[in-house]
PDB file of N, CA and C in Angstrom:
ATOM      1  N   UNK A 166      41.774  39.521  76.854  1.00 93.00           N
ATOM      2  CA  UNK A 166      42.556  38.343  76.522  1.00 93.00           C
ATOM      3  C   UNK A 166      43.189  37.751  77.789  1.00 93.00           C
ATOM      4  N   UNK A 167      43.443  38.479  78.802  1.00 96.00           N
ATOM      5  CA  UNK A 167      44.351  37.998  79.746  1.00 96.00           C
ATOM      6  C   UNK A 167      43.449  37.146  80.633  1.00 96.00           C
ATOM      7  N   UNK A 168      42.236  37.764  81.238  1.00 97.00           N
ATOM      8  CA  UNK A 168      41.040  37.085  81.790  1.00 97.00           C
ATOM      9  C   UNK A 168      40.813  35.673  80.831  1.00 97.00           C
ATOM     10  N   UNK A 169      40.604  35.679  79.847  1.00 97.00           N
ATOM     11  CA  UNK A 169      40.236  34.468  79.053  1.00 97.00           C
ATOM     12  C   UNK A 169      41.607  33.134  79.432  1.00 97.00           C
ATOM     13  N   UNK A 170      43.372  34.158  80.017  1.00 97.00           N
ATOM     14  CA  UNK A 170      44.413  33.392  80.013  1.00 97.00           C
ATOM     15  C   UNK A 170      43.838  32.599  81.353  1.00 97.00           C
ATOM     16  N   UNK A 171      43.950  33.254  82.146  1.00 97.00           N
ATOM     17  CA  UNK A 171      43.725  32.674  83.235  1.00 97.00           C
ATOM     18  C   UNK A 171      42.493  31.849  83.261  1.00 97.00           C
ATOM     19  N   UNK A 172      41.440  32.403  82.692  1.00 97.00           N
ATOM     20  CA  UNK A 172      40.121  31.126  83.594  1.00 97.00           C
ATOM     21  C   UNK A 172      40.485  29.719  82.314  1.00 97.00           C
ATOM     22  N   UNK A 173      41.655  29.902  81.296  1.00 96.00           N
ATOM     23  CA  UNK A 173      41.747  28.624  81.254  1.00 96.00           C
ATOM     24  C   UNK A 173      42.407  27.613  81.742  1.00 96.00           C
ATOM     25  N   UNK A 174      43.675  28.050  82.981  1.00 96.00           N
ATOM     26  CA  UNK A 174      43.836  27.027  84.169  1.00 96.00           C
ATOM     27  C   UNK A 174      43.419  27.864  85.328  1.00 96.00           C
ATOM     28  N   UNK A 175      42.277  27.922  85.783  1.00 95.00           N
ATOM     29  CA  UNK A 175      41.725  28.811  86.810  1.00 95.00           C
ATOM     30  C   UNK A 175      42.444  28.372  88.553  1.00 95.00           C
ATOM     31  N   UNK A 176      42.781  26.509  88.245  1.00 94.00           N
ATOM     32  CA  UNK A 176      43.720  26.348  89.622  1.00 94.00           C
ATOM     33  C   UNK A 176      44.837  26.525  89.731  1.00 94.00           C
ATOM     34  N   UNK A 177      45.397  27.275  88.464  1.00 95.00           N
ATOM     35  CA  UNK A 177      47.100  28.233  88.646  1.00 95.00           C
ATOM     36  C   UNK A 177      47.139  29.338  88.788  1.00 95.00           C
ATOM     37  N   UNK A 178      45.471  29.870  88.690  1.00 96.00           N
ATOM     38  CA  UNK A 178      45.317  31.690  88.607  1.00 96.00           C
ATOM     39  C   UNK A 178      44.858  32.501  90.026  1.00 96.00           C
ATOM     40  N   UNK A 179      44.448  31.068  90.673  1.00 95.00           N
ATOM     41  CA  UNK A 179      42.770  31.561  91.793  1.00 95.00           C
ATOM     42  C   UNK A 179      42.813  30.610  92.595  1.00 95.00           C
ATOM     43  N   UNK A 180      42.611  31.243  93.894  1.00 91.00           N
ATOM     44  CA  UNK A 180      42.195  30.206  94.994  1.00 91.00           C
ATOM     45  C   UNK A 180      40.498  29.712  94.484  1.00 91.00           C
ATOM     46  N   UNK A 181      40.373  28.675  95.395  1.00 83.00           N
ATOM     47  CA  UNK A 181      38.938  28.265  95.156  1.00 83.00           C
ATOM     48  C   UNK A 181      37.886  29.243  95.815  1.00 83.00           C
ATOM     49  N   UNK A 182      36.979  29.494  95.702  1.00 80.00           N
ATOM     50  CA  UNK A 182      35.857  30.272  96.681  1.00 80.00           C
ATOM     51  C   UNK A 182      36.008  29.551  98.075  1.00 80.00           C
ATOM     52  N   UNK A 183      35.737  30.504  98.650  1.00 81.00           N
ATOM     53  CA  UNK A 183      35.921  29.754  99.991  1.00 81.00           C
ATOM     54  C   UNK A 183      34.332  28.885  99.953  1.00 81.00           C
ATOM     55  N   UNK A 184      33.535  29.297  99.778  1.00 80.00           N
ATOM     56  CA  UNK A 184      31.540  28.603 100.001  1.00 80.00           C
ATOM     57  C   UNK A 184      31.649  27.260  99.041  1.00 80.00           C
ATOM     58  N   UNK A 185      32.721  27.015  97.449  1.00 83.00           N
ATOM     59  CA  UNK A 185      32.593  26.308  96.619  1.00 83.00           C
ATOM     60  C   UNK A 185      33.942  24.942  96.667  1.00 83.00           C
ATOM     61  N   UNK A 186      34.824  25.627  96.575  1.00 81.00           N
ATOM     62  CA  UNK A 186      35.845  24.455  97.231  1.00 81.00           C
ATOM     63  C   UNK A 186      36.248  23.931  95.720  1.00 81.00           C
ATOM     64  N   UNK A 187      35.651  24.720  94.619  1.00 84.00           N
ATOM     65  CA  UNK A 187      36.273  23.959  93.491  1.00 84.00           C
ATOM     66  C   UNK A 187      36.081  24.942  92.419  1.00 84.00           C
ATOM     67  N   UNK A 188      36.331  24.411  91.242  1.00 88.00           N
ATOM     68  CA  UNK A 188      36.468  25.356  89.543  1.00 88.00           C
ATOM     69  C   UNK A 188      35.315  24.987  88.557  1.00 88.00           C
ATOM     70  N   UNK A 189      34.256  24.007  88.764  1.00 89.00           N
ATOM     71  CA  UNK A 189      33.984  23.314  88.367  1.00 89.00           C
ATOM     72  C   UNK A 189      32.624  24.195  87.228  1.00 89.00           C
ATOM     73  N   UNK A 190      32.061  25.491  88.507  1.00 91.00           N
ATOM     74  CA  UNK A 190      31.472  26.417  88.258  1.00 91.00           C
ATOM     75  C   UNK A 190      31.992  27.777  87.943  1.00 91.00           C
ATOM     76  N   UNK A 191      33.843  27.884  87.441  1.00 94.00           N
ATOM     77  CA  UNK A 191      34.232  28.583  87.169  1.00 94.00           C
ATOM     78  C   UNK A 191      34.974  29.276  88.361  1.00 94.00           C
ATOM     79  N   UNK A 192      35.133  30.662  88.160  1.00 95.00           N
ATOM     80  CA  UNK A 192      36.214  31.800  89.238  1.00 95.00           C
ATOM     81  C   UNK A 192      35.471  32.759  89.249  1.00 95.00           C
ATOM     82  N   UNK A 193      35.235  32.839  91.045  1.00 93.00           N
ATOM     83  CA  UNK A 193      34.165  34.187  91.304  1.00 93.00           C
ATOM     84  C   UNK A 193      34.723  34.967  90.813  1.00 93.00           C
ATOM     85  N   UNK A 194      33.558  35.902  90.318  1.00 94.00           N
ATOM     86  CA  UNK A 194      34.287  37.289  89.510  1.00 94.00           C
ATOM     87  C   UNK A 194      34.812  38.252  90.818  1.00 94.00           C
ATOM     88  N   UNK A 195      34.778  38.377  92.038  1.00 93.00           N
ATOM     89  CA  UNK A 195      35.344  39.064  92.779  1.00 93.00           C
ATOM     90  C   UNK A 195      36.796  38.719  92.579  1.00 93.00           C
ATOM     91  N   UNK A 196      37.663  37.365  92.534  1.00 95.00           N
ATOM     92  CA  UNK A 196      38.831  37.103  92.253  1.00 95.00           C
ATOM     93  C   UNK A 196      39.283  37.451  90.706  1.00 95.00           C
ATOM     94  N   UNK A 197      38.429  37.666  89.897  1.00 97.00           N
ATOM     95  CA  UNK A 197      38.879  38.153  89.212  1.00 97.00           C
ATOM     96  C   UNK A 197      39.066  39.253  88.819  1.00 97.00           C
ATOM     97  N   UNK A 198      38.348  40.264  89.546  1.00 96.00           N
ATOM     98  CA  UNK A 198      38.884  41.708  89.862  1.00 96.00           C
ATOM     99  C   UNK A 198      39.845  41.946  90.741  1.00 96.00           C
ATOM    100  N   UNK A 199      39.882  41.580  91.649  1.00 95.00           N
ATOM    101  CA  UNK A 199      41.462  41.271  92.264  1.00 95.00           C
ATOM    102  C   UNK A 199      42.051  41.364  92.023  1.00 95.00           C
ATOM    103  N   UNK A 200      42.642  40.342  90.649  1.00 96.00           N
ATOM    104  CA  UNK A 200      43.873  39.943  90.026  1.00 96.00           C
ATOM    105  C   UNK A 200      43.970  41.028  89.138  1.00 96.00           C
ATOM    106  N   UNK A 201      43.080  41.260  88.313  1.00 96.00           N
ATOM    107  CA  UNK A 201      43.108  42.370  87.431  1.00 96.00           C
ATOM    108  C   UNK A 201      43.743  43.368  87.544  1.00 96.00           C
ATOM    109  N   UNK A 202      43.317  44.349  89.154  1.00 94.00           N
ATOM    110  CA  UNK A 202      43.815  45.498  89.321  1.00 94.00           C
ATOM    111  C   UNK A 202      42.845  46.649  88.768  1.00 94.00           C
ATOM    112  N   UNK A 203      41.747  46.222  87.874  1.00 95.00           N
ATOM    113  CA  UNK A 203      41.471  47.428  87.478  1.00 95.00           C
ATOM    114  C   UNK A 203      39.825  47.600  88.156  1.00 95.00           C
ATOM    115  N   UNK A 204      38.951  48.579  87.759  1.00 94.00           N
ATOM    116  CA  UNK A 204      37.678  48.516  88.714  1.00 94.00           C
ATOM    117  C   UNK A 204      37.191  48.008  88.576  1.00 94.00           C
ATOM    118  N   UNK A 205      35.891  47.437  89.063  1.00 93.00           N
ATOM    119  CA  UNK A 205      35.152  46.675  89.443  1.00 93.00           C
ATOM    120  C   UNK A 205      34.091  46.913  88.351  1.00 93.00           C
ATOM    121  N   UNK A 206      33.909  48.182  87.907  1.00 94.00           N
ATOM    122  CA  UNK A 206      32.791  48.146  86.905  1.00 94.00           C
ATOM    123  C   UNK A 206      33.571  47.549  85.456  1.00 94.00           C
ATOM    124  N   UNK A 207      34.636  48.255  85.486  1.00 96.00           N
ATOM    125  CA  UNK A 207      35.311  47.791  84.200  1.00 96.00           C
ATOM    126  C   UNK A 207      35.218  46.487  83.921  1.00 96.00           C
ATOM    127  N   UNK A 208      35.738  45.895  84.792  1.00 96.00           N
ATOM    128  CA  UNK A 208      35.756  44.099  84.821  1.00 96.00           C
ATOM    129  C   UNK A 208      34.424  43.228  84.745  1.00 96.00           C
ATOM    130  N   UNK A 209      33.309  43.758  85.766  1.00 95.00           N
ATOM    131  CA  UNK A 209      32.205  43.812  85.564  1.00 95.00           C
ATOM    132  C   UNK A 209      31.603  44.113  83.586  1.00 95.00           C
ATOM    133  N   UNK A 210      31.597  45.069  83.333  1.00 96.00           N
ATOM    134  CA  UNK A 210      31.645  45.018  81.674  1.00 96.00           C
ATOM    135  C   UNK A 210      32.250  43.843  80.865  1.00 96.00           C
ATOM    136  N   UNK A 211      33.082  43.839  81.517  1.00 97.00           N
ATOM    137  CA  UNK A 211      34.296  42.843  80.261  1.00 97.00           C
ATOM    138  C   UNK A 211      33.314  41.635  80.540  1.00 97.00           C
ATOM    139  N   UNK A 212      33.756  40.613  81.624  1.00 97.00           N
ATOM    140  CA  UNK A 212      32.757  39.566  81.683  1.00 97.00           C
ATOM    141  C   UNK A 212      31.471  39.377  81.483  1.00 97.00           C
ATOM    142  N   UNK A 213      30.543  40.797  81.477  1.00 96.00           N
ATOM    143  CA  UNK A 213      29.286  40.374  80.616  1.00 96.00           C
ATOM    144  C   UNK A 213      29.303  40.341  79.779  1.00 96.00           C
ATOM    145  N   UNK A 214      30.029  41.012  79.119  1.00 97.00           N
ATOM    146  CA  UNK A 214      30.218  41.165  77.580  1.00 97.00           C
ATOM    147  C   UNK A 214      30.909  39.882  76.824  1.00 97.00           C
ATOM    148  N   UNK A 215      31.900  39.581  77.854  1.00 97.00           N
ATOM    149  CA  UNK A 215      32.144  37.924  77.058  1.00 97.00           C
ATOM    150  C   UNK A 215      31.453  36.962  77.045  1.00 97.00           C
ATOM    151  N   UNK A 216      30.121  36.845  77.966  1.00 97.00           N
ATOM    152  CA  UNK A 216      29.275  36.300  78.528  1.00 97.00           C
ATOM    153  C   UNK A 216      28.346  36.234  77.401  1.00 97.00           C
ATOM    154  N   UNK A 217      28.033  37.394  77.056  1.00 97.00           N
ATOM    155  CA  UNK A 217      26.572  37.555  76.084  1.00 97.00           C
ATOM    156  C   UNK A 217      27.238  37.219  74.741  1.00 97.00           C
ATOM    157  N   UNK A 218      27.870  37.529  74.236  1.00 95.00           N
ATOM    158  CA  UNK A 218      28.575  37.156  73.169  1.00 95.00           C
ATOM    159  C   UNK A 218      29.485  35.491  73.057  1.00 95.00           C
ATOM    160  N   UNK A 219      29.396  34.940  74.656  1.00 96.00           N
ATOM    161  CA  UNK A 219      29.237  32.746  74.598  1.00 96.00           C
ATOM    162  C   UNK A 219      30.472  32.313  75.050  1.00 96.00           C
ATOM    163  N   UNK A 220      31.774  33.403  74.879  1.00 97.00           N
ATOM    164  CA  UNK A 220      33.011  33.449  75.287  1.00 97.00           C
ATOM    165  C   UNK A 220      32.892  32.533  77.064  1.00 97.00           C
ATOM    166  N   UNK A 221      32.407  33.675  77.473  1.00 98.00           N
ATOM    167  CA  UNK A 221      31.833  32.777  79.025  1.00 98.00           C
ATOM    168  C   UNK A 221      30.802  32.296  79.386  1.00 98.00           C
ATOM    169  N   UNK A 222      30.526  31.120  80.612  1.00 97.00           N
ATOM    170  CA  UNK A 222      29.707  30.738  80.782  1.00 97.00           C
ATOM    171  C   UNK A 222      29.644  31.394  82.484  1.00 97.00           C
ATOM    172  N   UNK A 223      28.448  32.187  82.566  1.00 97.00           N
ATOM    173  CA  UNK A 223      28.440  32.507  84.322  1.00 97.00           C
ATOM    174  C   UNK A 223      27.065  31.315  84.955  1.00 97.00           C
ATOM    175  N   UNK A 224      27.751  31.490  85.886  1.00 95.00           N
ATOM    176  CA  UNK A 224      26.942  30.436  87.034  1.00 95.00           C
ATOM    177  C   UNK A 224      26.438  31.124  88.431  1.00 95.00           C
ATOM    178  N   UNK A 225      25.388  31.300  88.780  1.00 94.00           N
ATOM    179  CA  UNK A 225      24.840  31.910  90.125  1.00 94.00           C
ATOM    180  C   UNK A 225      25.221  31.153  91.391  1.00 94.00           C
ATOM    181  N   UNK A 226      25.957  31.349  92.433  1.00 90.00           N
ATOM    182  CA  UNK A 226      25.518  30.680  93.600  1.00 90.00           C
ATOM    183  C   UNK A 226      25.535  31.536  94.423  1.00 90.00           C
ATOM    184  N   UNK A 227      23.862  32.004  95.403  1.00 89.00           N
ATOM    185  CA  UNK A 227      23.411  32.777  96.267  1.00 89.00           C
ATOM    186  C   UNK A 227      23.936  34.242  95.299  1.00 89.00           C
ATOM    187  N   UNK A 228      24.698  35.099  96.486  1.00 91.00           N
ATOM    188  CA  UNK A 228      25.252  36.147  95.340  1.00 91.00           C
ATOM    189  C   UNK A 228      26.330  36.304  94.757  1.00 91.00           C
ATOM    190  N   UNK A 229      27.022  35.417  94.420  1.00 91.00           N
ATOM    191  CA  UNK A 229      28.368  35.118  93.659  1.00 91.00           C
ATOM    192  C   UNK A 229      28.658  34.619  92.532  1.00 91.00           C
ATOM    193  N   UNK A 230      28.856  35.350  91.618  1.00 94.00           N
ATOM    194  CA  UNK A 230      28.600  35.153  89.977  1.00 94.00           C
ATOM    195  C   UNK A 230      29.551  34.163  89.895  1.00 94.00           C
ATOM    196  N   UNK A 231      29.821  33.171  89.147  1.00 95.00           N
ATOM    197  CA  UNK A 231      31.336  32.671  88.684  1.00 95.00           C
ATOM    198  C   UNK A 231      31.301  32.847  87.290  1.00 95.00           C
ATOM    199  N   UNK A 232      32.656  32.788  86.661  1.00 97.00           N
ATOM    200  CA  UNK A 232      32.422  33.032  84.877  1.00 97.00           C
ATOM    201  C   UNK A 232      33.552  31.580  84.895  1.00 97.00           C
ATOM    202  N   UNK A 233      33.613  31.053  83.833  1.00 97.00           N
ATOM    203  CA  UNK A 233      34.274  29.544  82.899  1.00 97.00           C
ATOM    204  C   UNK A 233      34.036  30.187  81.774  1.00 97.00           C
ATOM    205  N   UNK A 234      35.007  29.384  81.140  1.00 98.00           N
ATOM    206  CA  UNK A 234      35.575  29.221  79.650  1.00 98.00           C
ATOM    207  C   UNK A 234      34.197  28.211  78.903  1.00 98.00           C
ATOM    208  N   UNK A 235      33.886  29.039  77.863  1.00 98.00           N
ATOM    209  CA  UNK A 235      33.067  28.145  76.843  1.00 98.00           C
ATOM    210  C   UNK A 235      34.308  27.225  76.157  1.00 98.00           C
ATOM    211  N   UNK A 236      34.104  26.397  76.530  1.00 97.00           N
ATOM    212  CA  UNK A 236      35.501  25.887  75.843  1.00 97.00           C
ATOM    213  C   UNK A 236      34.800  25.360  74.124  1.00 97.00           C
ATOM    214  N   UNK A 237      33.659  24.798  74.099  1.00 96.00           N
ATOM    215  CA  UNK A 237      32.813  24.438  72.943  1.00 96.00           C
ATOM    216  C   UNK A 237      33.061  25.382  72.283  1.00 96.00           C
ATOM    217  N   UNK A 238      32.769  26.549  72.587  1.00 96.00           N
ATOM    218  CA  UNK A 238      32.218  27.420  71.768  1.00 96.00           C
ATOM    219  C   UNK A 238      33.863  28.460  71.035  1.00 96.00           C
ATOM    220  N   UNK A 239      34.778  28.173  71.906  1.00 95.00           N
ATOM    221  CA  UNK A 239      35.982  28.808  71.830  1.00 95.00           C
ATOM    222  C   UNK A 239      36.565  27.347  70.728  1.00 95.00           C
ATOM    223  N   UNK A 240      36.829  26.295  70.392  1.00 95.00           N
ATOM    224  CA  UNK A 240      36.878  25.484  69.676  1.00 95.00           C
ATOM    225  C   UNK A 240      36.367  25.534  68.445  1.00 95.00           C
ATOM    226  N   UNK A 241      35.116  25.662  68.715  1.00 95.00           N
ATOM    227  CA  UNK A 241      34.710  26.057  67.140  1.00 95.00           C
ATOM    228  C   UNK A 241      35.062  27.170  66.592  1.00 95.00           C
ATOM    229  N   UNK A 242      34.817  28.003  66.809  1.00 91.00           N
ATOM    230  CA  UNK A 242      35.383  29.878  66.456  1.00 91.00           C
ATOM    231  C   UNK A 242      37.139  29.223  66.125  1.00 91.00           C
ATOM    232  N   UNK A 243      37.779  28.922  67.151  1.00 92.00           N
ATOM    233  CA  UNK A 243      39.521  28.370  66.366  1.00 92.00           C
ATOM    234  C   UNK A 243      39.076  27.695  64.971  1.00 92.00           C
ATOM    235  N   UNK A 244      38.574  27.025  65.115  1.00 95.00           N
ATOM    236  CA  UNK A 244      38.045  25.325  63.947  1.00 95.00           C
ATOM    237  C   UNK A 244      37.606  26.797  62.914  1.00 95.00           C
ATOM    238  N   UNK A 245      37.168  27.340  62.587  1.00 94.00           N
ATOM    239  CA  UNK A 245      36.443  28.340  62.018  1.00 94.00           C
ATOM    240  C   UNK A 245      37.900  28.980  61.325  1.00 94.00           C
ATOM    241  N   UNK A 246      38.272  29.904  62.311  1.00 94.00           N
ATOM    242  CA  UNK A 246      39.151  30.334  61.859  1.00 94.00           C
ATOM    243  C   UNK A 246      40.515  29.869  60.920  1.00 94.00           C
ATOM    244  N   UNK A 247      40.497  28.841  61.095  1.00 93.00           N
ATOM    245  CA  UNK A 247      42.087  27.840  60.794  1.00 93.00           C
ATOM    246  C   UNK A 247      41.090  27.170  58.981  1.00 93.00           C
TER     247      UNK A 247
END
């Protein structure tokens, strides 16, 4: 839940990548183990797992994963729920 807090204002949570200069493709997952505190595989898990299941959207550049908010898909699931 807390990962999901943050990448939804990712420019109050995270510097930009230094190679990307913006959010546009999300928050390298290295910053988001960072912030976390916890390991790298753990965190690694969590974001695929929100990933495969639509929660996130990851983006490749060279070798730097980024993850974003499905925001579509997090809208409907609320809309659903309510």
């Amino acid at each position: 839940m807390q990962i999901m807090e943050w990448l939804r204002e990712p420019e109050k949570n995270f510097p930009p990548h230094v190679s990307i200069k913006h959010f546009n493709d999300g928050v390298c997952a290295s910053y988001i183990f960072e912030k976390s505190k916890l390991s790298q595989s753990t965190i690694s898990n969590y974001l695929t797992s929100m990933e495969k299941c639509g929660l996130l959207i990851m983006t490749r550049h060279g070798k730097w994963s980024y993850f974003k908010r499905n925001e579509a898909l997090i809208t409907e699931f609320a809309k659903y729920l309510l």
